[in-house]
XYZ file of C-alpha atoms in Angstrom:
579
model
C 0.000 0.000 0.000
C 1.982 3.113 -1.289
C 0.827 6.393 -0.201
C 2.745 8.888 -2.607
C 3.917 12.385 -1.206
C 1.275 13.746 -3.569
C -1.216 12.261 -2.158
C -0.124 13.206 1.381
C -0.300 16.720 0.049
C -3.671 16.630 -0.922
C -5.168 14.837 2.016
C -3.818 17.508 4.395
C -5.139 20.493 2.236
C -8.247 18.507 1.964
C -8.550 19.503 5.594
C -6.560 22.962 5.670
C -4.573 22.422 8.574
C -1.024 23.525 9.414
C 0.951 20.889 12.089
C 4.645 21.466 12.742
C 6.935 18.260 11.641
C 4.964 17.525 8.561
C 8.123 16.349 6.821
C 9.119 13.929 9.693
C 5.703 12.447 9.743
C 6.383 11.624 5.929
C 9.561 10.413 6.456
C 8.217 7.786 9.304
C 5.345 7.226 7.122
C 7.601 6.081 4.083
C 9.857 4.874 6.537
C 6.430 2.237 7.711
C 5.641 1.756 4.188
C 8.817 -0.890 3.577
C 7.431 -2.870 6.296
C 4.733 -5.306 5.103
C 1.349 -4.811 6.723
C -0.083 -6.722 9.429
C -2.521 -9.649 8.217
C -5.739 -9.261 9.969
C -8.328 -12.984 10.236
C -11.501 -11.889 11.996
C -12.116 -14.461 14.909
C -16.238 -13.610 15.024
C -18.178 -12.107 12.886
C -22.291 -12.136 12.591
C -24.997 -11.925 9.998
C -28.603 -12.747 9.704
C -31.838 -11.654 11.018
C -32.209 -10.529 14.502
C -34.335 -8.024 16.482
C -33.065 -4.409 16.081
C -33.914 -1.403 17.809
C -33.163 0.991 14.566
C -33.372 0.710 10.793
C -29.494 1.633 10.283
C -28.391 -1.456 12.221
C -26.273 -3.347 10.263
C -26.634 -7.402 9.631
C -26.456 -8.778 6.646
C -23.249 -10.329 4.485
C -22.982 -7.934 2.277
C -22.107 -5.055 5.045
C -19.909 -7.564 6.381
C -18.067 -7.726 3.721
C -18.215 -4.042 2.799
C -16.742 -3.029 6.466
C -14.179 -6.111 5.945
C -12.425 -4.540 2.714
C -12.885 -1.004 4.009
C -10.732 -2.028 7.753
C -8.218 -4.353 5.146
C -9.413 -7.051 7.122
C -8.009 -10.224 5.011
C -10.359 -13.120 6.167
C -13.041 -13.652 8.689
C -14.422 -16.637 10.190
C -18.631 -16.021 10.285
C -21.620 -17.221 12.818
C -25.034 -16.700 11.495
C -27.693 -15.599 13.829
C -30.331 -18.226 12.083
C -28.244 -21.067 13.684
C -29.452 -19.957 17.227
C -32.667 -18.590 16.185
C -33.734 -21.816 13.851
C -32.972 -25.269 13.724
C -28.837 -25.076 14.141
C -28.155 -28.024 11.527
C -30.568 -26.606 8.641
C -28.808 -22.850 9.429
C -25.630 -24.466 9.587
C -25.390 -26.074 6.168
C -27.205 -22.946 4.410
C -24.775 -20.472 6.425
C -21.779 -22.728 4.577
C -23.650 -22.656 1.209
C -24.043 -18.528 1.565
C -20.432 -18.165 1.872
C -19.028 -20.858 -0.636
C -18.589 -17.683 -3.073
C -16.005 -16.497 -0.408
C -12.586 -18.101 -0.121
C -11.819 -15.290 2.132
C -14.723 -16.358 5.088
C -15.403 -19.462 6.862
C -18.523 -20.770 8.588
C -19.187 -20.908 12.691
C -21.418 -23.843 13.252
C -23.922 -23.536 15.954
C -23.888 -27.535 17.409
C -25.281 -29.402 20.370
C -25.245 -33.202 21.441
C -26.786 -35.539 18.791
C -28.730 -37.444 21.538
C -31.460 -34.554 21.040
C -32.169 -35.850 18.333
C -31.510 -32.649 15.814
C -28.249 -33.683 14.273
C -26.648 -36.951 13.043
C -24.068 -38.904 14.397
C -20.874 -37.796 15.689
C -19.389 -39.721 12.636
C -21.557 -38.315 10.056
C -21.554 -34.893 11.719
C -17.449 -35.561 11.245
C -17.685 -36.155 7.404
C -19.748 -32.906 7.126
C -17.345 -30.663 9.504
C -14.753 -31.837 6.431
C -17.215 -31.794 4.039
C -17.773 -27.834 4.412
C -14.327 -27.429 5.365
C -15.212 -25.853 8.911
C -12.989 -25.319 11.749
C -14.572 -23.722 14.125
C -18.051 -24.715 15.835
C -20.061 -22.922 18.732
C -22.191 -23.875 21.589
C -24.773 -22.123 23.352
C -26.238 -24.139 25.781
C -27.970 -21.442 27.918
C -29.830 -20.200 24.936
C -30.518 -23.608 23.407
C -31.300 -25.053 26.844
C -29.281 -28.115 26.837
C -27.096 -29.264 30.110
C -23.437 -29.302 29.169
C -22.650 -31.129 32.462
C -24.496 -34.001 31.509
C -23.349 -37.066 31.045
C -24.070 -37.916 27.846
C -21.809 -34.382 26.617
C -18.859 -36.084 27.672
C -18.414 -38.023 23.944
C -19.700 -34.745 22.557
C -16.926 -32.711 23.987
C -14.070 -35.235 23.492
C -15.328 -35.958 19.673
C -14.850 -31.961 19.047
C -11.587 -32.018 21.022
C -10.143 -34.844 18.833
C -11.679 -32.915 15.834
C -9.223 -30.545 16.868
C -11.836 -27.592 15.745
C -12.324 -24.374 17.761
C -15.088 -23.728 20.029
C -16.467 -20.290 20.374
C -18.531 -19.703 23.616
C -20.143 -16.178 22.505
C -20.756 -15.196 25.911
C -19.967 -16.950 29.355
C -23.024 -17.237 30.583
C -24.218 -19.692 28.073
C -22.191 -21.763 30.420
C -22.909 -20.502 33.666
C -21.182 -18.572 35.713
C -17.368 -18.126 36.083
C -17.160 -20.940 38.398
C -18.753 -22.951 35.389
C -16.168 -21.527 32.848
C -13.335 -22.914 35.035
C -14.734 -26.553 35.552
C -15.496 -26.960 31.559
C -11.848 -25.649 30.808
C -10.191 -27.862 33.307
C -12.775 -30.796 32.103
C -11.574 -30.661 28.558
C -8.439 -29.243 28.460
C -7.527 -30.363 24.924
C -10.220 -28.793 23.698
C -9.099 -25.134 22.177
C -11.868 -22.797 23.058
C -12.364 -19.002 22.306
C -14.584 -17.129 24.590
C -15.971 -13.747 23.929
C -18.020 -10.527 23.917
C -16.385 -10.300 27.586
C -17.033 -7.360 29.618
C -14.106 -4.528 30.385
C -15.720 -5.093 33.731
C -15.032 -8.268 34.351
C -10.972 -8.931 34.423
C -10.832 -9.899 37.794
C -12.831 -13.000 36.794
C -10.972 -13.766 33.611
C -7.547 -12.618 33.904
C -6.549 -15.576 36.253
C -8.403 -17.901 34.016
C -5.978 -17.000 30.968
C -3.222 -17.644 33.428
C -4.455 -21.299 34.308
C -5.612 -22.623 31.501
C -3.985 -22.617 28.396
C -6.658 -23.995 26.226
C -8.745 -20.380 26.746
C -8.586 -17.876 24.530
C -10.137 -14.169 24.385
C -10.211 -11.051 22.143
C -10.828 -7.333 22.875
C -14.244 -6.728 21.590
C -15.901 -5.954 24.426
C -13.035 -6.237 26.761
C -11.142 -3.297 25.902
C -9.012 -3.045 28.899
C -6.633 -0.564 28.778
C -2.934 -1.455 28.102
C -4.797 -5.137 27.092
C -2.484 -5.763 24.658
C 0.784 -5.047 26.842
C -0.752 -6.918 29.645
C -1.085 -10.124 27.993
C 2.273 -10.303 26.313
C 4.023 -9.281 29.418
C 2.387 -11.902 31.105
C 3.266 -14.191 28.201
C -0.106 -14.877 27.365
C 0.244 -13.450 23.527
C -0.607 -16.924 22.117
C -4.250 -16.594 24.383
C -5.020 -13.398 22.126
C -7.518 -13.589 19.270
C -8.746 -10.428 17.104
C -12.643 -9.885 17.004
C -14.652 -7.393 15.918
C -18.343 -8.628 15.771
C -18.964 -6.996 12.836
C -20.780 -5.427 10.837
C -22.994 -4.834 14.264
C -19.508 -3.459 15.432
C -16.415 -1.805 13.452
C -13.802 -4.204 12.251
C -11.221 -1.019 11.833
C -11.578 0.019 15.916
C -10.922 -3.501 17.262
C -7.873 -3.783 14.567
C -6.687 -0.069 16.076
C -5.530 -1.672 19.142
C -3.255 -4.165 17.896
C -1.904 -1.446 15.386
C -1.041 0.739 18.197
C -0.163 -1.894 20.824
C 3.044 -1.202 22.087
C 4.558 -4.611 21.762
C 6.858 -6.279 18.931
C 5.552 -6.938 15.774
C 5.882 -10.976 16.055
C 3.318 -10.484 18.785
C 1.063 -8.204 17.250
C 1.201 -10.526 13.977
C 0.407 -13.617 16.499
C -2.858 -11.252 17.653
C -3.763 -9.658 14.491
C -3.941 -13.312 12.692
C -1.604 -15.732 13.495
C -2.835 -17.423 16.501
C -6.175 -17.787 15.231
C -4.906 -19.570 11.334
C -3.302 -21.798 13.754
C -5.706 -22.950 15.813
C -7.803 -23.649 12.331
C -4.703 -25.836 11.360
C -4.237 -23.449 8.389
C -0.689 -23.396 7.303
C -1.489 -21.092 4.323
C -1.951 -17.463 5.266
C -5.117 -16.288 3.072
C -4.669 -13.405 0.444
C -3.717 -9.920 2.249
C -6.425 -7.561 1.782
C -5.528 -3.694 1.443
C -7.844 -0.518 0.800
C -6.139 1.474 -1.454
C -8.557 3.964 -1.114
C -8.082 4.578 2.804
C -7.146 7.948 3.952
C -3.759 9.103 5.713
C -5.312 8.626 9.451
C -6.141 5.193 8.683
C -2.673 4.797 6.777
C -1.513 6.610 9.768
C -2.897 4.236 12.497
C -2.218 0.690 10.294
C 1.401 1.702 10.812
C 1.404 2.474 14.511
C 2.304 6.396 13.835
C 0.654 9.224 15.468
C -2.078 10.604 14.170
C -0.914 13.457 11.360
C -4.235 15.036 12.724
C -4.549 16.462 16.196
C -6.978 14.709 18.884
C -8.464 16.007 21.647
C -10.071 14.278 24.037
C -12.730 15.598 25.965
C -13.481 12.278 27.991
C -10.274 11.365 30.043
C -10.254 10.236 33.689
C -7.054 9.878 35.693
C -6.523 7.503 38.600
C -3.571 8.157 41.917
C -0.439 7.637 40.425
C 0.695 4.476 40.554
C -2.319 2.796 40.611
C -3.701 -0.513 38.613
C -7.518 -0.381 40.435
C -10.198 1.979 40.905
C -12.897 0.225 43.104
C -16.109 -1.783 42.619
C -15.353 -3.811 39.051
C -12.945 -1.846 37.974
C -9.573 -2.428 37.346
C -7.370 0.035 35.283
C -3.947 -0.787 34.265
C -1.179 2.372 34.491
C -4.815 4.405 34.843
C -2.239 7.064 36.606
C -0.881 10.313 34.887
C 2.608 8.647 33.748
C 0.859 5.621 32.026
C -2.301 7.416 30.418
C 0.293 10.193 29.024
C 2.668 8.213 28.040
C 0.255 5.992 26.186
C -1.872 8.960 24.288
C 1.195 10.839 23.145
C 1.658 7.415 20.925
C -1.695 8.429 19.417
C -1.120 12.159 18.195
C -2.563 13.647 21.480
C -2.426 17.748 21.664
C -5.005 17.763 24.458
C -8.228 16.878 26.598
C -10.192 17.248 29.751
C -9.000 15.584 32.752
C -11.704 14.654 35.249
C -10.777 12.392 38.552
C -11.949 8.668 38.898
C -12.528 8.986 42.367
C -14.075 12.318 42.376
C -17.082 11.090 39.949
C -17.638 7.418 40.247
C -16.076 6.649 43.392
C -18.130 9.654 44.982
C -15.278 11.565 46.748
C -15.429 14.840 45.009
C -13.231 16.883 47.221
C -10.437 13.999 47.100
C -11.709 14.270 42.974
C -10.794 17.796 42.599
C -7.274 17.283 44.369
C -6.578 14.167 42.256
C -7.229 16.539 38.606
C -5.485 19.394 40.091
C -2.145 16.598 40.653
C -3.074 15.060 37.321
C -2.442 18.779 35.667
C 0.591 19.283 37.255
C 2.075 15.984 35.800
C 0.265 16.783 32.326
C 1.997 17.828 29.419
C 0.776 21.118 27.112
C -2.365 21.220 26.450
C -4.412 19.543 29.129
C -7.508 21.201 31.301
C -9.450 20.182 33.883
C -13.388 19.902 35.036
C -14.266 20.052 38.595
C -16.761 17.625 40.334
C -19.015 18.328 43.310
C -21.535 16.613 45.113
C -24.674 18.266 46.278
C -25.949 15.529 48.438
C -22.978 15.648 50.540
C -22.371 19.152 51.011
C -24.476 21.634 52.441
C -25.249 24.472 49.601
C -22.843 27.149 51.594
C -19.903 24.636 51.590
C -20.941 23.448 47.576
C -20.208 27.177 47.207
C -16.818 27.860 48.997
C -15.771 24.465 47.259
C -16.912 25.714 43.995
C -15.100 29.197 44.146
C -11.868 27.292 45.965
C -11.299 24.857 42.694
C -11.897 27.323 40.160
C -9.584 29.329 41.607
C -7.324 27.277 39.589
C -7.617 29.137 36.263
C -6.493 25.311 34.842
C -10.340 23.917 35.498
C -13.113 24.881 32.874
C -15.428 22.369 32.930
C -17.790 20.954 35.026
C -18.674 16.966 35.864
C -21.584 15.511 37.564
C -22.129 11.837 38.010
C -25.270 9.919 37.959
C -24.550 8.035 40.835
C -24.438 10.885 42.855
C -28.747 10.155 43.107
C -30.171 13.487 41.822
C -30.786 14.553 39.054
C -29.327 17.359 37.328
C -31.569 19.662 37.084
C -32.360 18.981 40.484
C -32.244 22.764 42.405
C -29.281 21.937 44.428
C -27.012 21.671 41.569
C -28.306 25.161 40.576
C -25.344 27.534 42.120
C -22.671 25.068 40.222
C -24.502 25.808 36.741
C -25.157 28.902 37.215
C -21.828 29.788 38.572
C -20.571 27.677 34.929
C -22.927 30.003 32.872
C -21.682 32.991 34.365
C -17.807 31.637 33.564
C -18.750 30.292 30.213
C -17.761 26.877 30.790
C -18.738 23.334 29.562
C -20.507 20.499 31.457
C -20.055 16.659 30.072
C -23.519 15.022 31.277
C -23.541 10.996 31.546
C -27.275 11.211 31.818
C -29.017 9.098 34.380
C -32.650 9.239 32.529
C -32.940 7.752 28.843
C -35.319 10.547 27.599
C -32.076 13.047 28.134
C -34.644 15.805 30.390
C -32.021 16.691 32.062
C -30.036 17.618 29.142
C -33.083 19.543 27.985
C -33.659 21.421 30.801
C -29.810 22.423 31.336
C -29.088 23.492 27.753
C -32.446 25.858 27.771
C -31.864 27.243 31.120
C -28.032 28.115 30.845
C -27.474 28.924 27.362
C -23.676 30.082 27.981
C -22.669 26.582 28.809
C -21.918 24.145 25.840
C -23.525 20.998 27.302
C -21.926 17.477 25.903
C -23.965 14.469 25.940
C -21.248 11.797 27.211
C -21.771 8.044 25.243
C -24.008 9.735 22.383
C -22.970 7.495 20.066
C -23.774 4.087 22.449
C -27.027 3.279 20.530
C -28.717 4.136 17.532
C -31.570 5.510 19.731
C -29.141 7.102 22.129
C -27.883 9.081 18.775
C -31.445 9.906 18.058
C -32.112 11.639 21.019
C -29.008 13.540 20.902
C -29.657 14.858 17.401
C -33.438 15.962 18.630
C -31.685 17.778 21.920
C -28.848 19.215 19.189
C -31.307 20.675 16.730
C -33.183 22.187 19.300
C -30.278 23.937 21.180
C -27.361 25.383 19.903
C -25.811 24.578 23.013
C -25.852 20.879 23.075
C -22.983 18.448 21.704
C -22.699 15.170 21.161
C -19.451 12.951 23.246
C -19.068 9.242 21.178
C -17.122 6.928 23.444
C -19.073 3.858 24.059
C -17.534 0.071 24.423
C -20.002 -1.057 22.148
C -20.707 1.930 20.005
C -22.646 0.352 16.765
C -21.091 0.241 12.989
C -22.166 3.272 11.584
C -23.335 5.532 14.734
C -20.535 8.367 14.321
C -22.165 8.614 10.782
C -25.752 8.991 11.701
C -24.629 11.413 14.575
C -22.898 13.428 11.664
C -25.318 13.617 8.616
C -28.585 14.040 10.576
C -27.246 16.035 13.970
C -24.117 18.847 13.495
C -21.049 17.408 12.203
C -19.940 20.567 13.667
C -21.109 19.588 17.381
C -19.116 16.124 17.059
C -16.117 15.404 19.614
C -14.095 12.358 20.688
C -13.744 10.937 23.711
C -12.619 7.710 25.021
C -13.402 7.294 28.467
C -9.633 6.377 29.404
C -8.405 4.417 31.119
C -11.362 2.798 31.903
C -11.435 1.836 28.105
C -8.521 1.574 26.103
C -8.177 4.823 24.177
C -7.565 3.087 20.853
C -10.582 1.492 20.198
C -12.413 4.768 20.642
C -10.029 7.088 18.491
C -10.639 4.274 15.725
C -14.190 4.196 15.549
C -13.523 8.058 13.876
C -10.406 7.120 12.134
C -12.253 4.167 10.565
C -15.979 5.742 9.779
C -17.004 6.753 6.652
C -16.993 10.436 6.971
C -14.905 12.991 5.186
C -11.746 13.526 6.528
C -12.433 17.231 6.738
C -15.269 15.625 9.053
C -13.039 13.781 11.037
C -10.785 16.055 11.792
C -13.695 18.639 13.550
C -14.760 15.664 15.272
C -10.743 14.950 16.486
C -9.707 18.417 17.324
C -11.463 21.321 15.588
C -15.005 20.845 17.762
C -13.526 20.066 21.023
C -11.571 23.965 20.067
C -15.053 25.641 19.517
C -16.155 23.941 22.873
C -13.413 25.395 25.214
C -12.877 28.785 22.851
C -15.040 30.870 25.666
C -12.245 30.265 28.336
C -9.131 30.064 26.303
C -8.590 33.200 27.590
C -8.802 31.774 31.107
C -6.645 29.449 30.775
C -2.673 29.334 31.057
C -1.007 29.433 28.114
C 1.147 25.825 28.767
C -2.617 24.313 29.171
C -3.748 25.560 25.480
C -3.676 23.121 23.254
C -1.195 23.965 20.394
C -3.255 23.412 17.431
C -3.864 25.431 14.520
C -7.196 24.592 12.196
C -7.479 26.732 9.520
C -11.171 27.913 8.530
């Protein structure tokens, strides 16, 4: 995949910006370019009919295979929702038939135990696995209500180990619980088996369970843990690592962003990014690389690893205690402390973002909160902010006032964070002398709504007009998007914050074309997520680049512009968008 200096001339007028160290970017780019890209084999895909809560849901083969060549994903392996949903052995052999045209993608089969009397003979079911060439079968025994720990599973489970075929379990609990995860690993422990669609939530629980047992395997589609990647292969677990995207429901090009940007050696991100997985299918001939030629230079930028030509700012970043791996509850955030999270952003073409505390918002502790930002912004480079946090069910209103006036003495703090779990609502009265005390400074407030219909969104953004008002995890759900665009055509005010584990294919879009793509900005949600994931569901949409880059840098600008002149210059963000 060449990408001429012509071309890289025209891309970055396309967007009319000026960045020092143009020319070194170029020369690492062209430097990247003699190194052959990484091969990319989808562990778990999904098509087929399914119940959808929006029209612009995507589900069907032929946006699979659209997102596939757009990410340069080279092969995929593909479960069909019909296989759960309708008799599994009918679905199965039609799923194979539908993708025959497609060297490129191979069939999940949905099985269960012959004994109930819906599939043939282990034998005969043997002949077919060969038959159809497929290599890698899935179970789902809480959803097709048949008892694993039976007896009579015992010849199913050692047929499929001596098979020697992968078995997908698309979500723990169709086993159980964890306990149950631990007694079928250790039961069959020839048997190879890839588990998914894991929470970020849940590491505590899996973690130790990649350390004991050598037959499980995981990916990062839902579990994007931050520093995952690093983790693993400093624990020497790289072999354990699969790449997943769930597509088209999710996007193929933000799952492949974190193994592009992991910071390990390329053997190991070849072993995540393919390898592992064409080995536990027994295939010993790599399938045909697949490039886009057509890609633009942030996704040319991020398939090498480089920093992002473009500037980000991110206007969702929380920041642990230095030093610290956990933050409480389910939570557990590796190098979640100022030296890790800058460290690992400045890899990503960071100029900037809002810092809010961890313990402050969710933990509940906004006075320790406020203290934790203010250290957070000492240690930060150029170019970093802060918002303050206060509680007004643990404060009286006179002491919610002298706290108020105490933290933004610290000209470094311009925005404004409330939590849900604080238990009121926020346009309860007794948050009234924070907003109003915002409006009258100009600043911004990032909402993570606690009601669906967004009313307190509404009421803010009429009632303080001076404050832009982002609605955090707009992009989680088509319907989430919807009622952002509503809230954003009626207020000027109101903008729209993407990050969102499971943000659908195709959300960033929708936000985009019927909302503002002026009233777009990233955020990740670090390092509770992984940033990468989140900066590549923009790199990797389908907008204009000109598009992307408001939604990277040049919205996030117009949201802080009112108190630019508040803050120091060192905490500016040195960017220059030209109009």
């Amino acid at each position: 995949m060449r990408y001429s200096r012509r071309r890289f001339i025209q891309d970055f007028s396309a967007v009319g910006i000026g960045l020092p160290g143009i020319g070194s970017w170029l020369e690492r780019s062209i430097s990247a370019e003699d190194e052959t890209p990484l091969l990319y084999f989808d562990a778990f895909t999904e098509i087929g009919p399914r119940q959808v809560t929006h029209s612009l849901e995507q589900t069907s083969l032929s946006e699979l295979l659209e997102e596939l060549n757009f990410c340069s994903i080279s092969g995929a392996l593909v479960a069909s929702t019909l296989s759960l949903s309708y008799d599994a052995h009918f679905s199965n052999l039609k799923l194979s038939k539908t993708l025959a045209p497609y060297p490129n993608l191979s069939a999940i089969w949905n099985l269960f135990p012959p004994e109930t009397g819906e599939f043939p003979d282990l034998d005969t079911l043997g002949d077919l696995l060969r038959q159809h060439q497929v290599r890698a079968v899935s179970i789902h025994p809480g959803s097709n209500a048949w008892d694993w720990r039976a007896d009579y599973c015992q010849d199913f489970f050692n047929w499929l180990s001596d098979q020697q075929v992968l078995l997908i379990i698309t979500d723990y609990s169709e086993l159980g619980d964890w306990r149950d995860v631990d007694l079928f690993l250790s039961q069959y422990p020839e048997l190879a088996v890839f588990l998914r669609h894991i929470s970020w939530a849940a590491q505590r629980f899996v973690i130790p369970l990649v350390r004991q047992h050598k037959n499980l395997h995981i990916c990062f589609d839902t579990f994007q843990i931050n520093e995952g990647p690093e983790y693993f292969y400093e624990e020497n677990l790289t072999s354990q690592i699969l790449f997943a995207s769930n597509a088209p429901t999710m996007s193929a090009g933000a799952h492949r962003t974190l193994i592009d940007y992991a910071r390990i050696p390329r053997e190991a991100k070849e072993q995540m990014a393919g390898g592992n997985l064409l080995r536990l299918l027994g295939r010993s001939q790599r399938p045909e690389m697949k490039e886009n030629e057509d890609s633009d230079i942030l996704v040319r930028a991020a398939q090498r690893g480089l920093p992002l030509p473009l500037p980000v700012l991110d206007m969702h970043m929380h920041m642990l205690h230095e030093g610290l791996n956990g933050a409480g509850r389910h939570y557990r955030m590796r190098n979640g402390g100022p030296k890790g999270v800058f460290s690992l952003v400045s890899d990503l073409g960071y100029a900037g973002g809002g810092i809010m505390s961890w313990d402050g918002v969710v933990s509940q502790d906004a006075k320790s909160g406020n203290e934790t930002t203010r250290l957070a912004l000492d240690a930060a480079p150029p170019g970093y902010w802060g918002l303050g946090t206060f509680d007004p069910t643990q404060f009286s209103q006179a002491e919610m006032e002298q706290m108020i006036h105490r933290v933004y003495r610290d000209s470094r703090f311009i925005g404004m964070k409330p939590y849900l779990m604080y238990g009121v609502e926020y346009h309860d009265p007794s948050y009234d002398i924070w907003w109003e005390y915002g409006n009258k400074n100009q600043f911004y407030g990032l909402l993570h709504n606690a009601r669906k219909d967004l009313m307190e969104t509404d009421v803010l953004a009429s009632r303080y007009p001076n404050v832009r008002w982002l609605v955090a995890h707009a992009g989680s759900s088509f319907s989430m998007a919807q009622k952002t665009i509503e809230l954003m055509h009626k207020y000027p005010n109101v903008y729209a914050e993407i990050t969102y584990t499971s943000l659908p294919l195709g959300a960033i879009e929708y936000l985009a074309e019927q909302g503002d793509e002026n009233r777009i900005v990233y955020g990740s949600d670090l390092p509770m997520r992984d940033p990468r994931p989140q900066l590549g569901w923009v790199i990797y949409s389908r907008l204009p680049l000109g598009v992307k880059q408001k939604i990277l840098a040049a919205n996030a600008l117009k949201v802080i512009q009112p108190c630019l002149g508040r803050l120091p210059e060192s905490n500016r963000p040195t960017v220059s968008i030209k109009k």
